[in-house]
C-alpha positions as MATLAB code, in Angstrom:
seq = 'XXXXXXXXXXXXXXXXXXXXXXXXXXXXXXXXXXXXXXXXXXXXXXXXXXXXXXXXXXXXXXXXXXXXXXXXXXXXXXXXXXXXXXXXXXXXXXXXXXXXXXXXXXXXXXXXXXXXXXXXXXXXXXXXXXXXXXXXXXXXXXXXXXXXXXXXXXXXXXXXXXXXXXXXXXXXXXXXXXXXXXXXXXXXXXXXXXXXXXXXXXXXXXXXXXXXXXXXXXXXXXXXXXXXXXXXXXXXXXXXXXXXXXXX';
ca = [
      33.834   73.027   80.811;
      36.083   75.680   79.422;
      38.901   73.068   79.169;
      36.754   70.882   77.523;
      36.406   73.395   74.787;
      39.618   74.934   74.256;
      40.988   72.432   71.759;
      37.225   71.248   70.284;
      36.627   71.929   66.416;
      33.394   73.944   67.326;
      35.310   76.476   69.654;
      38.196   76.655   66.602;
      35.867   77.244   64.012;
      33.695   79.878   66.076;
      36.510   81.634   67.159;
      38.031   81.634   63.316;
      34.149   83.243   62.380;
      34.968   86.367   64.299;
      38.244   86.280   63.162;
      37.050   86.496   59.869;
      34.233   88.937   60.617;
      36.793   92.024   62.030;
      38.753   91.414   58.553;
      42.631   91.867   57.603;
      42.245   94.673   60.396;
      41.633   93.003   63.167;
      43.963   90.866   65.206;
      44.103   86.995   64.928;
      42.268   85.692   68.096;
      42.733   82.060   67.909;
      45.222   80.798   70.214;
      46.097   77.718   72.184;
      43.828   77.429   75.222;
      41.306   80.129   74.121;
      37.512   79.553   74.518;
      34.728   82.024   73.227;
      32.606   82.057   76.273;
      29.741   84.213   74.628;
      28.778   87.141   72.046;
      25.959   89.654   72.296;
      25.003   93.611   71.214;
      25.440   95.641   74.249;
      24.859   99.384   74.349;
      28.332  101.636   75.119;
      27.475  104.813   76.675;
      30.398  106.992   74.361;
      31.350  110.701   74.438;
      28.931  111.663   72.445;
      26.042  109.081   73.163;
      25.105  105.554   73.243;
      26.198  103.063   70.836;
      25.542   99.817   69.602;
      28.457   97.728   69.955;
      28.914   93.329   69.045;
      31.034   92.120   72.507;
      32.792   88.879   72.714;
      34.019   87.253   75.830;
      36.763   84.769   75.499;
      38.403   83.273   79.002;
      40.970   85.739   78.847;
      39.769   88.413   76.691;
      36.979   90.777   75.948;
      36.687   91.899   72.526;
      34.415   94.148   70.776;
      33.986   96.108   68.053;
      31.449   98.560   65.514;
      29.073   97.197   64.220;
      29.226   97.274   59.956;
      26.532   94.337   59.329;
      25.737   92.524   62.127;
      27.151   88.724   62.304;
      28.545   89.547   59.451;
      31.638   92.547   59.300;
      32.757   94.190   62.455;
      35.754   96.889   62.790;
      37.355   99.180   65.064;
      38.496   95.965   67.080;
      39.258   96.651   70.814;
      41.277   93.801   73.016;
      41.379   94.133   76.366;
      42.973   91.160   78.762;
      40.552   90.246   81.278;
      43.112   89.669   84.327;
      43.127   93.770   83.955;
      39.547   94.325   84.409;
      37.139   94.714   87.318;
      33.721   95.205   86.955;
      30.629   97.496   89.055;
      27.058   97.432   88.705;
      24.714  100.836   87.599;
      21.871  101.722   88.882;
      19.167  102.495   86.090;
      18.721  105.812   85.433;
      15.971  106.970   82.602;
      16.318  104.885   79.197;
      19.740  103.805   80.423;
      19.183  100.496   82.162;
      20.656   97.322   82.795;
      24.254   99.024   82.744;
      27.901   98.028   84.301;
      30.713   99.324   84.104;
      33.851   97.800   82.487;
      36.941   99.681   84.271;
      40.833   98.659   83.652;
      44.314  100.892   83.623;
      43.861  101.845   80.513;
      39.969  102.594   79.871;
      37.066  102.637   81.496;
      33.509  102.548   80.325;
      29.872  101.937   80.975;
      27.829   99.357   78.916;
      23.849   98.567   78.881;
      22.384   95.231   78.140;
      18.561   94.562   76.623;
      17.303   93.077   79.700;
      18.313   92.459   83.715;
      18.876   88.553   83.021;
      21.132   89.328   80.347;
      22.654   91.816   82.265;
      23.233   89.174   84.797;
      24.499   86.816   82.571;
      27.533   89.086   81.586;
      28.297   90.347   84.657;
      28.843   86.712   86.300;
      30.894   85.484   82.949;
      33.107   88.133   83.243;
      33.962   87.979   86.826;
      33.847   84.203   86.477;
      36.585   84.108   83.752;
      38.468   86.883   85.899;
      38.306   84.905   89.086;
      40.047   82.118   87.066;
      42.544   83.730   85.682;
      43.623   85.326   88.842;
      43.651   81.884   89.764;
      45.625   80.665   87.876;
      48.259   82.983   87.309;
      48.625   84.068   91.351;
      48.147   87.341   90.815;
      45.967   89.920   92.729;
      42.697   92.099   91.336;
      43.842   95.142   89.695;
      43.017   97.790   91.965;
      44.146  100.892   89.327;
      41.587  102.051   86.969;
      41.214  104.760   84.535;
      38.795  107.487   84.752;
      35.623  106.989   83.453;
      34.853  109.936   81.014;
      31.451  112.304   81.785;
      29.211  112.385   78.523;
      29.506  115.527   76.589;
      25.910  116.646   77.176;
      26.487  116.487   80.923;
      28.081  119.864   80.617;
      27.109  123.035   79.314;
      29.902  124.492   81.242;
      33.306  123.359   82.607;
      32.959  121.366   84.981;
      35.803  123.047   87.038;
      36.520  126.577   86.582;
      32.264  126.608   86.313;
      32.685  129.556   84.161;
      33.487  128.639   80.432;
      30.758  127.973   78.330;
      31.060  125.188   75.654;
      30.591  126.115   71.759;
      31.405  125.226   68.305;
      34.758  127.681   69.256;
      35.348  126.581   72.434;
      35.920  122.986   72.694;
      34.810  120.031   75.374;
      38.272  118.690   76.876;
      38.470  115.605   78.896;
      40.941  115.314   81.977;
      42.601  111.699   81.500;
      43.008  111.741   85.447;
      39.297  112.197   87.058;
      37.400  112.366   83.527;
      35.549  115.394   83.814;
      34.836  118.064   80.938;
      36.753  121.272   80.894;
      37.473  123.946   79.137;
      40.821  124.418   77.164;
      42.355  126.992   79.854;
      41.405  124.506   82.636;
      43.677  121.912   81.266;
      46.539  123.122   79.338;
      49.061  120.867   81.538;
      50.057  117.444   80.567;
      51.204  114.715   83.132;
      52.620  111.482   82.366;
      50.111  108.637   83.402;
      51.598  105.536   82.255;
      48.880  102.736   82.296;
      47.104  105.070   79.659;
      49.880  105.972   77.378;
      53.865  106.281   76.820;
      53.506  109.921   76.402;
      52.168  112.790   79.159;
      48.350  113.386   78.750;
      45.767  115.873   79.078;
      44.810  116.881   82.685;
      42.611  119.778   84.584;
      44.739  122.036   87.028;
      43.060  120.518   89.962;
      44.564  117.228   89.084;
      48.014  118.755   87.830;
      48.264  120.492   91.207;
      47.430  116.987   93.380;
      49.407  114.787   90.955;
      52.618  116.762   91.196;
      52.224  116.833   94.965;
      51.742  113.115   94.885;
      48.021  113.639   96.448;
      46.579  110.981   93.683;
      44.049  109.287   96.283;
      42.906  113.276   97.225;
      42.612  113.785   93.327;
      40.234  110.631   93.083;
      38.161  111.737   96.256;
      37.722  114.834   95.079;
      36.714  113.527   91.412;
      33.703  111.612   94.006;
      33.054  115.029   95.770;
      32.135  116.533   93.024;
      29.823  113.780   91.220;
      27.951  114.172   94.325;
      26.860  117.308   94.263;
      26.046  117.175   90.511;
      21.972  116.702   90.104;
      22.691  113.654   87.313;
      25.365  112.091   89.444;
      24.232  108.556   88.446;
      25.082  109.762   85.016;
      28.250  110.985   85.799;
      29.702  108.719   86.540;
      29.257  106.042   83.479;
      30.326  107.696   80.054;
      33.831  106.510   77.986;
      35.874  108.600   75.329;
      33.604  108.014   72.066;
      35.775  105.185   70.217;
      36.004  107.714   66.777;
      37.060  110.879   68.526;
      39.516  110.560   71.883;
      41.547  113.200   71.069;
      40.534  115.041   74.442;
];
């Protein structure tokens, strides 16, 4: 079916739509061999809180962006290559329902569709078009992910030292290695992580400490430990950098 598509008018002129809706800013999309497998509004659980964002899955992308007006202007376009990706169901928690997460090198977040057949819907797209890809190109399931950051408001208090408490003054800080919140004495250290970026990145002690012994697997145990002793562990374990502020 998807080869059936990739050189029809109909997938050339739907793919040059969204093209056109992300603007001069966005990247050109069409290439040879590229299908647009499906668009939809799914909910992106952020730093700071859920957010409406349009999604587009092509059979070896996922795109998505911010909404401006819907079907008609999108920015803040995101790319990410599908052979990278692996994907893991949520349970519901509260108004937060119908949720997977979307986890690769580089980022890692949580996203919530309207309904459970929707939900389903996604979920076997994406893994279908990843299964292919794989396929086709011989290689193996990416089995490095980055952390997946813990919402703002699921900490009053750094979530390490357990001490610090967060104000206007003193700032929320995300560790780039296990993704929890800390203060800005828990993670003054910087260690080079190079799926995320060409330059070393914020990190708590505790992960400082097991990186530069080379205990990484210990560092991502530990990151599990702790999310299980945390009354809103379900919730813990689902939030992303908000896409207007990553800074830390």
């Amino acid at each position: 079916m998807v080869d059936r598509l990739a050189n029809s008018e109909a997938n050339t002129r739907r793919i040059s739509i969204v093209e056109n809706c992300f603007g001069a800013a966005g990247q050109p999309l069409t290439i040879p061999g590229r299908v647009l497998i499906g668009e939809g509004v799914l909910t992106k659980l952020c730093r700071k809180k859920p957010k409406a964002r349009q999604f587009f899955l092509f059979n070896d992308i996922l795109v998505y962006g911010n909404i401006v007006i819907q079907k008609k202007k999108y920015n803040k376009q995101h790319i990410i290559p599908l052979e990278n990706v692996t994907i893991d169901s949520i349970q519901d928690e509260g108004d937060l329902r119908n949720g997977w997460l979307i986890k690769t090198p580089t980022k890692s977040f949580a996203v919530y569709a309207a309904t459970a057949t929707e939900k389903s819907e996604w979920m076997n797209h994406i893994n279908k078009c990843v299964s292919d890809l794989l396929s086709k190109s011989g290689k193996t399931p990416s089995n490095e992910h980055a952390a997946v950051w813990v919402p703002d408001s699921e900490a009053t208090v750094c979530m390490r030292c357990q001490k610090a408490k967060f104000t206007p003054v003193n700032r929320r800080h995300h560790c780039r290695k296990c993704g929890f919140v800390v203060c800005g004495p828990c993670s003054e250290k910087r260690f080079l992580l190079p799926s995320q970026s060409s330059k070393p990145v914020r990190i708590c002690d505790f992960c400082y400490d097991l990186l530069s012994t080379g205990e990484m697997t210990a560092c991502q145990s530990a990151r599990s430990d702790s999310y299980s002793q945390s009354p809103k562990s379900p919730l813990n374990d689902v939030s992303d950098d908000d896409d207007e502020d990553s800074s830390d």
